[in-house]
Coordinates of C-alpha atoms and ligand atoms in Angstrom, one line a residue:
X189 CA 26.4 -10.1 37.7
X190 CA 26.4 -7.9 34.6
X191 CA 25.1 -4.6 35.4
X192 CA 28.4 -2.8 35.1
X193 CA 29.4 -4.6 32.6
X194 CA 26.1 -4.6 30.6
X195 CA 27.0 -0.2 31.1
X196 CA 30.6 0.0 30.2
X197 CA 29.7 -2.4 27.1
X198 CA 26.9 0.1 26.1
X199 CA 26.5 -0.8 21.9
X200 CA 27.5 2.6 20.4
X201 CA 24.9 2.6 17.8
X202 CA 22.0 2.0 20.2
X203 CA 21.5 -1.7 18.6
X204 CA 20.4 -4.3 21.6
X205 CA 23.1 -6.4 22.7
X206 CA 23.4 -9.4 20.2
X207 CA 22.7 -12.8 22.8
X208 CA 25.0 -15.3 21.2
X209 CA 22.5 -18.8 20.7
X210 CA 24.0 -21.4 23.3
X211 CA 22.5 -24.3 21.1
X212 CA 24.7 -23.4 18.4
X213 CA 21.7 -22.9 15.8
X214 CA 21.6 -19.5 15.5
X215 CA 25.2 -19.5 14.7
X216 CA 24.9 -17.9 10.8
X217 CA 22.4 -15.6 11.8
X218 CA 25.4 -14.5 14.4
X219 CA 27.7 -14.5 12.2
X220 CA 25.4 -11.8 9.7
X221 CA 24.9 -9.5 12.4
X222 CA 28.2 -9.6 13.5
X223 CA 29.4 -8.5 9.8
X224 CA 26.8 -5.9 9.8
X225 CA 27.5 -4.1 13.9
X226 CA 31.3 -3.7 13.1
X227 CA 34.8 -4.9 14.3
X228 CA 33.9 -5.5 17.4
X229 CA 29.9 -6.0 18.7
X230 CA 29.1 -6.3 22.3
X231 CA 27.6 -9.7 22.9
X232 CA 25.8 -12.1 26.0
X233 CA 27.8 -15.3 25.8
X234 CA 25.8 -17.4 28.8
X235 CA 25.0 -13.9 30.9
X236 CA 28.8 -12.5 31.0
X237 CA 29.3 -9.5 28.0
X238 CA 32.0 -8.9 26.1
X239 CA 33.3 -7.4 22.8
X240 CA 32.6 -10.1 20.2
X241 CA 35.6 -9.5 17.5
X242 CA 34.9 -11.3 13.8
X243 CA 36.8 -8.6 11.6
X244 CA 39.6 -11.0 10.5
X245 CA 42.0 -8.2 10.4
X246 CA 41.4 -7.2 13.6
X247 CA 41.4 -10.0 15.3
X248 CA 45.1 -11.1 14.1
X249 CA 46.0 -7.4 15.7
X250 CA 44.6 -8.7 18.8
X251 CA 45.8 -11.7 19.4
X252 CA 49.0 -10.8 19.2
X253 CA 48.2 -7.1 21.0
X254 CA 50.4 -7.5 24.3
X255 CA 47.3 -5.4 26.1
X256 CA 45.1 -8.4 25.3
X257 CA 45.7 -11.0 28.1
X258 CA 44.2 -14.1 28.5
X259 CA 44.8 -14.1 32.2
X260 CA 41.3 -14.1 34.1
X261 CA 42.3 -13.2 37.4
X262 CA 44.8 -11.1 36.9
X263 CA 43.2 -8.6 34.1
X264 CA 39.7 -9.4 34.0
X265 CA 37.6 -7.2 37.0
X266 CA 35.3 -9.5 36.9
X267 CA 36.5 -12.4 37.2
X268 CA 35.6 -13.4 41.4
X269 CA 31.8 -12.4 40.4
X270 CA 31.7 -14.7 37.1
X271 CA 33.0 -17.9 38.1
X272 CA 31.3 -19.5 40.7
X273 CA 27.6 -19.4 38.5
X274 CA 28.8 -19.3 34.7
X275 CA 28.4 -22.4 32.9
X276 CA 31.8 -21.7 31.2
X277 CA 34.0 -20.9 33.7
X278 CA 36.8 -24.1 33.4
X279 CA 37.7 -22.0 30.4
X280 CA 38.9 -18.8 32.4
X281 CA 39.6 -20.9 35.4
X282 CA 42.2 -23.5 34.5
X283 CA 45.9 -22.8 34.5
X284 CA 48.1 -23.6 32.0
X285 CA 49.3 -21.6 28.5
X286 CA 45.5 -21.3 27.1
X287 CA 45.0 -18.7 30.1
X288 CA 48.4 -17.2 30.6
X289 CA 50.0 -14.4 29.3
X290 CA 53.4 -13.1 28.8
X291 CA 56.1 -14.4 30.5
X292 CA 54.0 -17.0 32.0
X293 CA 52.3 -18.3 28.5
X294 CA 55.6 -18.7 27.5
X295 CA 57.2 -20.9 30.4
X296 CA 54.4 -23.0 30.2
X297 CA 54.0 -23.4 26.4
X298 CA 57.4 -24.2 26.3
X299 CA 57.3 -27.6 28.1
X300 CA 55.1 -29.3 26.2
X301 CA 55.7 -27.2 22.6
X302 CA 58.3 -29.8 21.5
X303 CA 55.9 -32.8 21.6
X304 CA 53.5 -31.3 19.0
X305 CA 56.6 -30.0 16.7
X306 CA 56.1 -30.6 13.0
X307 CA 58.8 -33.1 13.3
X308 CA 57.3 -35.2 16.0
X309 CA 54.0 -35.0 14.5
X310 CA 55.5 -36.1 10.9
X311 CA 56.5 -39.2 12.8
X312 CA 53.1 -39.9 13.9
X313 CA 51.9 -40.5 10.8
X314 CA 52.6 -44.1 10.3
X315 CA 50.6 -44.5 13.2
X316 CA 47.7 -42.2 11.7
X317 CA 47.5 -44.3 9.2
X318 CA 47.3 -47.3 10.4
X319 CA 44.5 -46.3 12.9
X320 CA 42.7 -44.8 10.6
X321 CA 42.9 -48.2 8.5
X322 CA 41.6 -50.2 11.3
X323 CA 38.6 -47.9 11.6
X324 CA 37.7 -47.8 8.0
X325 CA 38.0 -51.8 8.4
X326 CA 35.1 -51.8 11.3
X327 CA 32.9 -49.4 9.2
X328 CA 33.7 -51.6 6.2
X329 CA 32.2 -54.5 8.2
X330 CA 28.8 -52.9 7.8
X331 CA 27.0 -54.7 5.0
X332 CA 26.0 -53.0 2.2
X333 CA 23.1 -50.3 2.6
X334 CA 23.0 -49.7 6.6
X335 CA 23.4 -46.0 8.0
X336 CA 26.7 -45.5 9.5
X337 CA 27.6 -42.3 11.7
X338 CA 30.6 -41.2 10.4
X339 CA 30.9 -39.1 13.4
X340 CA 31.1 -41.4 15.9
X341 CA 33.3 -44.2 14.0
X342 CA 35.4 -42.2 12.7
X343 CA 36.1 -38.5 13.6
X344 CA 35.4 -38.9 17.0
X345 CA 38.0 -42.4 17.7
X346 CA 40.5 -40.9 15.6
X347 CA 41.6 -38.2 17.4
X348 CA 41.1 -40.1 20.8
X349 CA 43.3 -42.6 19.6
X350 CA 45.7 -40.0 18.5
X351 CA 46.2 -38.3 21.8
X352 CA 45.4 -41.2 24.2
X353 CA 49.0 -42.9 22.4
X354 CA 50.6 -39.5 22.9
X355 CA 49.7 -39.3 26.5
X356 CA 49.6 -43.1 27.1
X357 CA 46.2 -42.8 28.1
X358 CA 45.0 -46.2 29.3
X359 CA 41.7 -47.5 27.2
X360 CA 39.5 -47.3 29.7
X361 CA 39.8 -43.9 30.3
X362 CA 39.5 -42.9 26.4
X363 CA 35.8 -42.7 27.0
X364 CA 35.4 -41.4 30.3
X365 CA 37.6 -38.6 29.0
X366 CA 35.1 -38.2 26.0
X367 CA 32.1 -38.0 28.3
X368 CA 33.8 -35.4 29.8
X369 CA 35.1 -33.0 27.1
X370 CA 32.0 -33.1 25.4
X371 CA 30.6 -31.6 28.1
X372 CA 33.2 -28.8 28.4
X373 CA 32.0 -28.0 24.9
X374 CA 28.7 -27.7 25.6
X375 CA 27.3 -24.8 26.3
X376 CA 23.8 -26.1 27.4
X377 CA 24.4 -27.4 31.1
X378 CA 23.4 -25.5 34.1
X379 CA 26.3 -24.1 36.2
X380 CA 25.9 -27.1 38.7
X381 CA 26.3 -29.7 35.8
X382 CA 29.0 -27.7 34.8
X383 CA 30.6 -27.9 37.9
X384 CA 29.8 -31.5 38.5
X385 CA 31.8 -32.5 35.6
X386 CA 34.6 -30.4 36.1
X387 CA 35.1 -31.8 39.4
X388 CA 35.0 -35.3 37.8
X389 CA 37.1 -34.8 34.9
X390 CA 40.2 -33.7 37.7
X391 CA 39.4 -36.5 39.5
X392 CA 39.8 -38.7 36.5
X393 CA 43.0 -36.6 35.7
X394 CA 44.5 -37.0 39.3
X395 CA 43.7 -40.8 38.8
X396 CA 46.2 -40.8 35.8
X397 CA 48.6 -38.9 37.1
X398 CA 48.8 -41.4 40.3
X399 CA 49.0 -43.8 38.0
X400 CA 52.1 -42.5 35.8
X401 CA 53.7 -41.4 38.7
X402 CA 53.7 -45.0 40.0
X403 CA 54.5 -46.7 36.8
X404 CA 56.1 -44.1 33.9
X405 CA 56.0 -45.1 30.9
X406 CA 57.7 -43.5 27.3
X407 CA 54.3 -40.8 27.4
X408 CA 53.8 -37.1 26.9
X409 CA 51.9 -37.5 31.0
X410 CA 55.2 -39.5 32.3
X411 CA 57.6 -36.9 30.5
X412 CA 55.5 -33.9 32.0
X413 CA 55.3 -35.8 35.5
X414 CA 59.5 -36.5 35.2
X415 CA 59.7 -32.4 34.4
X416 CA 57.3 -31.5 37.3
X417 CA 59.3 -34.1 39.7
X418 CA 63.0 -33.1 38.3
X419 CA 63.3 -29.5 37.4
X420 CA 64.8 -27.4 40.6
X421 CA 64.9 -24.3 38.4
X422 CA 61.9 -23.1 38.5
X423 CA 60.7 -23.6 35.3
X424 CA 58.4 -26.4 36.0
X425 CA 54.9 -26.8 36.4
X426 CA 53.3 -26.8 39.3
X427 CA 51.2 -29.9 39.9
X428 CA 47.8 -27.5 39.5
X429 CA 49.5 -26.5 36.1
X430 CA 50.7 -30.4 35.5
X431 CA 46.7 -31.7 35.7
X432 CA 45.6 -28.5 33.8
X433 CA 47.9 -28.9 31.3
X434 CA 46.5 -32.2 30.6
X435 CA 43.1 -31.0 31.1
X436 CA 44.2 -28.5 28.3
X437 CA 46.1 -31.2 25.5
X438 CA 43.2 -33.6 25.9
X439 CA 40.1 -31.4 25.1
X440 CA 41.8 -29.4 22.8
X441 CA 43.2 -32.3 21.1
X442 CA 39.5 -34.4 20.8
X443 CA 36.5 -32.2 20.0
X444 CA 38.3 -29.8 17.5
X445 CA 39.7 -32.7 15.0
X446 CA 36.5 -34.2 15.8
X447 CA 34.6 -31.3 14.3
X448 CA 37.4 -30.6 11.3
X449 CA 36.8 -34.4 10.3
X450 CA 32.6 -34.1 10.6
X451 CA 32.5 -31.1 8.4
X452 CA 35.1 -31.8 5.6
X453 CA 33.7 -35.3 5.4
X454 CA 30.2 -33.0 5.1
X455 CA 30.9 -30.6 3.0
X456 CA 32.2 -32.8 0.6
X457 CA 29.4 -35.0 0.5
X458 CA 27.1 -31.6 -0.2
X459 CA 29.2 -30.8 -2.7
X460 CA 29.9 -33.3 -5.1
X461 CA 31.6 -30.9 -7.9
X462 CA 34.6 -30.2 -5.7
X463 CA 34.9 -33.9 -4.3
X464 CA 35.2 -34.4 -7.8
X465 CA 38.3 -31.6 -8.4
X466 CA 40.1 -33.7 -5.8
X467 CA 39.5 -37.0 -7.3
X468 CA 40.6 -35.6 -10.6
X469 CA 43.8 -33.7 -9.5
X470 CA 42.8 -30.5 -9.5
X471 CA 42.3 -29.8 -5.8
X472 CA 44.3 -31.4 -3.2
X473 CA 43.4 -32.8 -0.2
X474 CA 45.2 -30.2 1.5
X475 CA 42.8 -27.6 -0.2
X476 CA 40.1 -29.1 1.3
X477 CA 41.4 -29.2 4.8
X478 CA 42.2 -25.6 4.5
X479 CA 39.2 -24.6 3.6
X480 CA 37.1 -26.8 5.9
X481 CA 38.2 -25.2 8.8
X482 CA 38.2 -21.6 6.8
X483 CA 34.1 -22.7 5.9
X484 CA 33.5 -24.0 9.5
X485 CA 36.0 -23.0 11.7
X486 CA 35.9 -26.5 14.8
X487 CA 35.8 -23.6 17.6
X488 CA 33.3 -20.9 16.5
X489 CA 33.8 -18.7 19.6
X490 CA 36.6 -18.8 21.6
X491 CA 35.9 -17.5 25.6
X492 CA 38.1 -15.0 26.5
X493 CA 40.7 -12.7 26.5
X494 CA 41.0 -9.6 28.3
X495 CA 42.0 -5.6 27.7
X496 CA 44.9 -4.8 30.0
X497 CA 44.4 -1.3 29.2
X498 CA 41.9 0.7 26.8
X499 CA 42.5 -0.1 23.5
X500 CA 41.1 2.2 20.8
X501 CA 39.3 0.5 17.4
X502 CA 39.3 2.1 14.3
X503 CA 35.7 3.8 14.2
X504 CA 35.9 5.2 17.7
X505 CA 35.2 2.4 19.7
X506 CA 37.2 1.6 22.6
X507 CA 37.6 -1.5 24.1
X508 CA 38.1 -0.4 28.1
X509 CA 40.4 -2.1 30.4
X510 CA 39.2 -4.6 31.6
X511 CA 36.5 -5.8 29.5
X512 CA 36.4 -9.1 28.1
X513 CA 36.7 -10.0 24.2
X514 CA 35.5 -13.1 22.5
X515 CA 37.5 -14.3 19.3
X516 CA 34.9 -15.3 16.7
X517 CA 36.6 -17.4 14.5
X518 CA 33.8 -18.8 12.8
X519 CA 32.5 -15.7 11.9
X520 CA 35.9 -14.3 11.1
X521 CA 36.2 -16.9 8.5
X522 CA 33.4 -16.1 6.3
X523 CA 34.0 -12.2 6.4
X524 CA 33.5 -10.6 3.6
X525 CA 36.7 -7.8 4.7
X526 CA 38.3 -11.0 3.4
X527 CA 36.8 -13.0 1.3
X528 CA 34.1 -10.8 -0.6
X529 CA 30.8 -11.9 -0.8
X530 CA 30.7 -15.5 -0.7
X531 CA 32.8 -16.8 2.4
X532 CA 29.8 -19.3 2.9
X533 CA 30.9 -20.8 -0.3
X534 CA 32.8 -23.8 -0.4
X535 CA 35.6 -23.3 -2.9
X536 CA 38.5 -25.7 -2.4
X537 CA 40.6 -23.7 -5.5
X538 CA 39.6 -20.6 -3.3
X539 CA 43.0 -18.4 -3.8
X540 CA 42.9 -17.0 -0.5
X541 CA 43.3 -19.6 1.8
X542 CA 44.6 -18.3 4.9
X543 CA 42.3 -18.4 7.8
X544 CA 41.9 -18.2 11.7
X545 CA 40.9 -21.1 12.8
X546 CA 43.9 -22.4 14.7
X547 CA 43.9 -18.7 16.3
X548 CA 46.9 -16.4 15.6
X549 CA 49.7 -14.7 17.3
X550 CA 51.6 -16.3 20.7
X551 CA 48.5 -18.6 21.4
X552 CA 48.1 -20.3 17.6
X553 CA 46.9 -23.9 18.4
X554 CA 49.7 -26.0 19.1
X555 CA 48.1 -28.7 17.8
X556 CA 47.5 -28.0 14.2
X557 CA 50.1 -29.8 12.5
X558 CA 48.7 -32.8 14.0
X559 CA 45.4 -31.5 13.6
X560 CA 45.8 -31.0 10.1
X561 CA 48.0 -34.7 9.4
X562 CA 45.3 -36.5 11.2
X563 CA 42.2 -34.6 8.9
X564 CA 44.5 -35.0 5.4
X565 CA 44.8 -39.1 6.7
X566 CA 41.3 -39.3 7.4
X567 CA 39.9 -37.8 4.4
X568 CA 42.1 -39.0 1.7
X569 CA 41.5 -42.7 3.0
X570 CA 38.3 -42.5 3.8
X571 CA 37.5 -40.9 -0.2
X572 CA 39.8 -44.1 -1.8
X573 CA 38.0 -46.8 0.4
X574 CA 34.6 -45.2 0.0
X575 CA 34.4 -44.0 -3.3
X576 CA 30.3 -43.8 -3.6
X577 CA 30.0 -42.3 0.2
X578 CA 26.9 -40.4 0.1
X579 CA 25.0 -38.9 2.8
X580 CA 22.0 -40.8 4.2
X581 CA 19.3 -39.5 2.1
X582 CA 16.7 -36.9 3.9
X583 CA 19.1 -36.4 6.5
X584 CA 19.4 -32.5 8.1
X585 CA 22.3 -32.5 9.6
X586 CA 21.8 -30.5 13.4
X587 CA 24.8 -28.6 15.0
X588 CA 25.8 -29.9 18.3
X589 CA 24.6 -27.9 21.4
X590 CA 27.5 -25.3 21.7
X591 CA 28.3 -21.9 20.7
X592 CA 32.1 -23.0 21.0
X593 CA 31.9 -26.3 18.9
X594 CA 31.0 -26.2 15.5
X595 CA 30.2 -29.7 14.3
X596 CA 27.1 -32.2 14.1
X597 CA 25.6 -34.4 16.1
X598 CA 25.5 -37.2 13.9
X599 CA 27.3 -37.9 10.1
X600 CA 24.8 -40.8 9.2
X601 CA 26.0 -42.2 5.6
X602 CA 25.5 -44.8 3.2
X603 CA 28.7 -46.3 2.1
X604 CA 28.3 -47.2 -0.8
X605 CA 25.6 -45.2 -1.8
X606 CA 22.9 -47.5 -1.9
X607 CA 19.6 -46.8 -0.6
X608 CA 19.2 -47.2 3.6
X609 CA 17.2 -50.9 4.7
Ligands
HEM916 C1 41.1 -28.9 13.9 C2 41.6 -29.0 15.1 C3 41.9 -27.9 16.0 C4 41.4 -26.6 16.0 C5 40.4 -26.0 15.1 C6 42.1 -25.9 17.1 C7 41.9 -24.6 17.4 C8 42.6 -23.9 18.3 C9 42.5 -22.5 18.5 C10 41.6 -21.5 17.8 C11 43.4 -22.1 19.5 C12 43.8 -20.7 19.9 C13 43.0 -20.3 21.1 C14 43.2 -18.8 21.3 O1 42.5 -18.1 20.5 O2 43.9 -18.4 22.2 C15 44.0 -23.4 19.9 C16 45.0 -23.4 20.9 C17 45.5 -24.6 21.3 N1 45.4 -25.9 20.8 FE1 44.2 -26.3 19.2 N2 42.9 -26.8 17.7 C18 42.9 -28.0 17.1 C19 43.5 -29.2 17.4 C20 44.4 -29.3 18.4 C21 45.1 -30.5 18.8 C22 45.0 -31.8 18.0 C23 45.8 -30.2 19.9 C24 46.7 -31.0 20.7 C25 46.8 -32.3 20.7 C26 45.6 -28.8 20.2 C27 46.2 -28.1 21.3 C28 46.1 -26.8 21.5 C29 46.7 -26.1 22.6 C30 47.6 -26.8 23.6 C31 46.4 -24.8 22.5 C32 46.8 -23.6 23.4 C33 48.0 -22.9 22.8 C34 48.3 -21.7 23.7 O3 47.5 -21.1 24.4 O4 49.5 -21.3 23.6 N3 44.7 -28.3 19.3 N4 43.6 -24.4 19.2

């Protein structure tokens, strides 16, 4: 599959080509060597090679570059070879505005773009709240001293709550759906299990469909279904775009907030000092958002875009048509172009704030005032309920198996700080 690639992809100064750790471990290491090759390294991500890009600078010129596409089959040669045996492929495959480019991104961004405006998201927040009460309630329940996962009762049913009322998901697909999307995130499964669940996750997907077509309710799914059934212009999606736009809305919109919850919750438990600048008034909990996803951008690496013609790097290096590139957002947000030499520090008066961990340019996440509400909701309540939250003591806290997600497997606390029974 990759020998021409593995030519055309040649690193210019001899270096062997950096294999990107699928379990997510190796992921600071990466992010070192990545500094150290240049603006753009060639990597392995799961057997298919591309140009890994971490250069923060860079990066916002290419996302925005109109001869970066991030449309598989129509710019990327490789694309028929890849597919069929690459663990990853639902993430060049599906079609809806995370793989389109142009013209096409923008019809099919457009539809759904008002749902997720700042407006409609401010209005959310009642809701927010209130779920996020009812959760801090259950964890409360706990008594005193037992080892609660933070992860999974809290930043995990928060977002699924979240987007299951947006899309008037019925309950008892919440979970099936979680099964699923944790397993487009990982990057440990063999091409067959990748399949296998990809197959099952549209099946689940046509299920809901058929069921909002039948009985259409005030939803994000009915509304996209009433577009798909009414609109004579042409505009519409078609039903392959309908299902993959859901596809799209509910991954995107579990796993990621999932991960920005985990690690702020985290890093402020590892670092007492600037839980305390918050508590005192100094930081806000805005700050720490922001620079919880700078830290530890949710989506570490994000597969693929696509050079629609050569594009020439500063340095000599050309990215050929073609090829593919990998965003490395992770990386990108601990780059010292950018933030000197201590972006693994976690500063939440840091005066450079800005980051790339929604993405940039015509594909920034269309989620990420809701991201972002949901996270500042969480965080702040969880702080005031919990004051003496500490983590479980002797825990290590593992990454989960991806080179995509960037989170933990498990969050295991103490609420109240006393010692675990
Ligand atoms: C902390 C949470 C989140 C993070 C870190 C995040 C990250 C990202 C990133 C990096 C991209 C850009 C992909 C690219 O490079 O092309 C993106 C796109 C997207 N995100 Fe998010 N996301 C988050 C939450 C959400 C939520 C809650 C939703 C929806 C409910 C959402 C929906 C989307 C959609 C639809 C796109 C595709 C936009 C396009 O291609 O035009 N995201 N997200």
């Amino acid at each position: 599959m990759d020998d021409q690639m593995d030519d055309q992809l040649a690193q210019p100064q001899g270096c062997p080509r950096l294999v990107l750790d699928p379990t997510g471990r190796g992921r600071d290491a990466e992010s070192a060597e990545l500094f150290a090759r240049g603006p753009a390294t060639p990597v392995d991500i799961l057997g298919v090679q591309a140009w890994a890009v971490a250069d923060p600078e860079l990066l916002e010129e290419l996302t925005r570059d109109p001869r970066v596409s991030k449309d598989g089959p129509q710019h990327w040669p490789a694309f028929d070879e890849v597919v069929p045996n690459w663990p990853l492929a639902l993430w060049v495959t599906s079609r809806n505005m995370f793989t389109a480019h142009g013209a096409e991104h923008r019809r099919l961004r457009r539809l759904v773009g008002s749902a997720f405006s700042t407006r409609q998201v401010t209005a959310l927040g009642e809701r927010i709240e209130e779920l996020t009460a009812a959760l801090l309630d259950r964890i409360a329940a706990n008594e005193p001293g037992t080892a609660v996962d933070l992860r999974e009762h809290l930043a995990y049913p928060l977002p699924i709550q979240v987007i299951g009322h947006l899309l008037g998901l019925p309950d008892e697909l919440r979970n099936r759906f979680r099964h699923h999307v944790d397993r487009v995130f990982s990057t440990v499964l063999s091409p067959e299990e990748a399949a296998a669940n990809a197959a099952a996750f549209y099946a689940m997907l046509d299920e809901l469909i058929a069921a909002k077509r039948e009985q259409p309710k005030d939803d994000m799914t009915s509304l996209l279904i009433a577009a798909r059934d009414t609109e004579t212009d042409g505009s519409a999606l078609t039903e392959e775009e309908l299902r993959d736009t859901l596809l799209l809305i509910i991954s995107a919109g579990y796993e990621t907030t999932v991960n920005l919850i985990d690690n702020a919750i985290a890093l402020l438990l590892t670092h007492p000092e600037q839980l305390a600048l918050v508590k005192t008034g100094k930081a806000s909990w805005d700050d720490v958002v922001e620079e919880a996803l700078r830290r530890d951008a949710p989506v570490a690496h994000l597969p693929l875009r696509y050079a629609v013609q050569d594009i020439e790097l500063p340095g000599g290096v050309t990215i050929r048509q073609g090829e593919a590139i990998l965003a490395s957002y992770a990386a990108a947000g601990r780059h010292p172009v950018r933030y000197g030499q201590d972006g693994h520090v976690f500063d939440v008066t840091r005066p450079v704030k800005d980051h790339l961990a929604f993405g940039h340019g015509p594909h920034f996440c269309l989620g990420a005032p809701l991201a972002r509400l949901e996270a500042r909701t969480a965080l702040r309540a969880l702080f005031e309920r919990f004051p003496h939250l500490a983590l479980l003591p002797g825990t290590e806290l593992e990454p989960v198996d991806s080179l995509i997600s960037n989170g933990h497997r498990t969050l295991p606390v103490l609420l109240d700080g006393h010692t675990a029974r």
